[in-house]
Coordinates of C-alpha atoms in Angstrom, one line a residue:
X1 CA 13.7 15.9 11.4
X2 CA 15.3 13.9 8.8
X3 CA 14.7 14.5 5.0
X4 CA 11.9 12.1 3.5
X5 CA 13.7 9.6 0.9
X6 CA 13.1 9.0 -2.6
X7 CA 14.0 5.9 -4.7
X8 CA 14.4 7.0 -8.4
X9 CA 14.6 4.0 -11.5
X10 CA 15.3 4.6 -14.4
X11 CA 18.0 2.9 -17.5
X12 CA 18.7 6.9 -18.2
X13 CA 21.1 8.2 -16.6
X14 CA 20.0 11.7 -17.9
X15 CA 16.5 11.3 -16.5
X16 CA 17.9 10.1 -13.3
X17 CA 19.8 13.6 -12.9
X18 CA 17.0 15.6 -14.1
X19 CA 14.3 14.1 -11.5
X20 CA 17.4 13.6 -8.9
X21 CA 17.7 17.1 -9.0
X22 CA 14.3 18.3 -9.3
X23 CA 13.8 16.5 -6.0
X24 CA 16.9 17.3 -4.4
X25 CA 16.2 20.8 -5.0
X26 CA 12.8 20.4 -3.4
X27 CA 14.6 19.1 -0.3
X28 CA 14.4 15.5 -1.1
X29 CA 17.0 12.7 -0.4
X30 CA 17.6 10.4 -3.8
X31 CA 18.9 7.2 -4.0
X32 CA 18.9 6.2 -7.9
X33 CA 19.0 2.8 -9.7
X34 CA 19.3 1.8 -13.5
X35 CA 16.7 -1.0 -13.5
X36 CA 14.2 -2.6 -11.7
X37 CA 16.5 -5.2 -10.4
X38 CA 18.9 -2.6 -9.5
X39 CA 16.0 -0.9 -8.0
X40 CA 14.9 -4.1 -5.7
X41 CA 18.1 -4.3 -4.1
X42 CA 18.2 -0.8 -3.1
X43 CA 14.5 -2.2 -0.9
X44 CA 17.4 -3.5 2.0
X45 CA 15.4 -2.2 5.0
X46 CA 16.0 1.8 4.4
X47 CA 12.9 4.2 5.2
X48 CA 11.8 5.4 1.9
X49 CA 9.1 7.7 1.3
X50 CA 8.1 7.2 -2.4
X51 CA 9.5 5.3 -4.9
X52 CA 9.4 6.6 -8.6
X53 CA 9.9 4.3 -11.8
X54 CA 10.6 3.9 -15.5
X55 CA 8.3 1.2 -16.7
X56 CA 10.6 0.3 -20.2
X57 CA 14.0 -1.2 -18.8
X58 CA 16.7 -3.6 -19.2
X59 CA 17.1 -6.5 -17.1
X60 CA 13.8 -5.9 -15.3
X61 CA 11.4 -3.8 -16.2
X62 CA 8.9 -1.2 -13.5
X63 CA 5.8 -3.4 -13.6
X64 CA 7.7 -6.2 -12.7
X65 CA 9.3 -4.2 -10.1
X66 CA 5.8 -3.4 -9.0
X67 CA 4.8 -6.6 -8.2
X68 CA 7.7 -7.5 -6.1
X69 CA 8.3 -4.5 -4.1
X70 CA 4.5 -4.9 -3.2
X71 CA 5.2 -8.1 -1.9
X72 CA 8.2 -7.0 0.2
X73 CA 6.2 -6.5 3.8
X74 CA 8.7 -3.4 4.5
X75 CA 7.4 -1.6 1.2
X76 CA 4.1 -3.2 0.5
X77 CA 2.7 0.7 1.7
X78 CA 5.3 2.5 0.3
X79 CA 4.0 4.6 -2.1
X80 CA 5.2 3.9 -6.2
X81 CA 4.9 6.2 -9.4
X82 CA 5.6 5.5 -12.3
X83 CA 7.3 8.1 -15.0
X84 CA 7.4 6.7 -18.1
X85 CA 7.5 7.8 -22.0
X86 CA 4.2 5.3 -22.4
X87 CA 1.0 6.5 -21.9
X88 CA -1.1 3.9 -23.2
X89 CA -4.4 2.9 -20.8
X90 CA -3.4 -0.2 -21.4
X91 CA 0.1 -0.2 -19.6
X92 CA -1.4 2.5 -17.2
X93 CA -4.1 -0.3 -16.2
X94 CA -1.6 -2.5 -15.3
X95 CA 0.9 -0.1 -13.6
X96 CA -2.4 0.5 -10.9
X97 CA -3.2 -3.7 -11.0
X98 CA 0.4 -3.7 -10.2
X99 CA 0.4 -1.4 -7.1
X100 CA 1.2 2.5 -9.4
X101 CA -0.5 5.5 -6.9
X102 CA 0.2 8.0 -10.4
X103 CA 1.8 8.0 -13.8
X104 CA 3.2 10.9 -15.3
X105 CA 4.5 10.5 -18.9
X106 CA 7.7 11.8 -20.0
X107 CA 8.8 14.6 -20.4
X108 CA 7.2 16.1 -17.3
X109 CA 7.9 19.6 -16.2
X110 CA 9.4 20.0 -12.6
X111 CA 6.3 21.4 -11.0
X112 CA 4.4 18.7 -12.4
X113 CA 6.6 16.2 -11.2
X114 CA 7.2 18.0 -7.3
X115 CA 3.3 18.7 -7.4
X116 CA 2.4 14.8 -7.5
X117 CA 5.4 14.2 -5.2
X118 CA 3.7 16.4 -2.6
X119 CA 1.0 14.4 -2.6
X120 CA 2.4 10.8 -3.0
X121 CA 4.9 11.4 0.0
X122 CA 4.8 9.7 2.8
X123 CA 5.1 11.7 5.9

């Protein structure tokens, strides 16, 4: 029984290792990226579970990233949440146009955060 795998964007390094090790703690395998660029060359074939992104980032930002990943026919299911600072219905309308299961606004507590991963994961 392998681990289930998480992709994790974010441009903060600190946030990275605060959800990194929220999940890893819960059991969870990570795999992090700085951007959503980074972030779509990390989609190379690997199983993931549930991906989890920043929406404001350099280079490419998570709606962006959305849209592609949902067009990549490996992760077009794969779950996506988004964990951002905005939290604007605006931008949250357009994460879930874009493909976003669940936005949580920075900062999140742990629980929260493991609590909506629970129910996001894929099996």
């Amino acid at each position: 029984m392998s681990n289930k795998t998480i992709l994790v964007i974010d441009d903060s390094a600190s946030i990275r290792q605060v959800v990194g090790m929220t999940l890893k703690g819960a059991g969870y395998d990570v795999i992090e990226a700085g951007n959503g660029q980074e972030g779509l060359a990390k989609l190379d074939g690997v199983k993931l579970n549930l991906i989890i992104t920043d929406i404001n980032m350099p280079v490419m930002d998570g709606i962006t990233f959305i849209k592609q990943a949902k067009q990549l026919p490996r992760y077009k299911f794969t779950p996506i949440m988004v964990l951002s600072t905005e939290s604007q219905d605006g931008k949250k309308q357009e994460g879930q146009a874009a493909g976003a299961k669940a936005w949580i606004v920075k900062p999140f507590q742990p629980p929260q955060l493991l609590a909506a991963v629970a129910k996001l994961v894929l099996p």
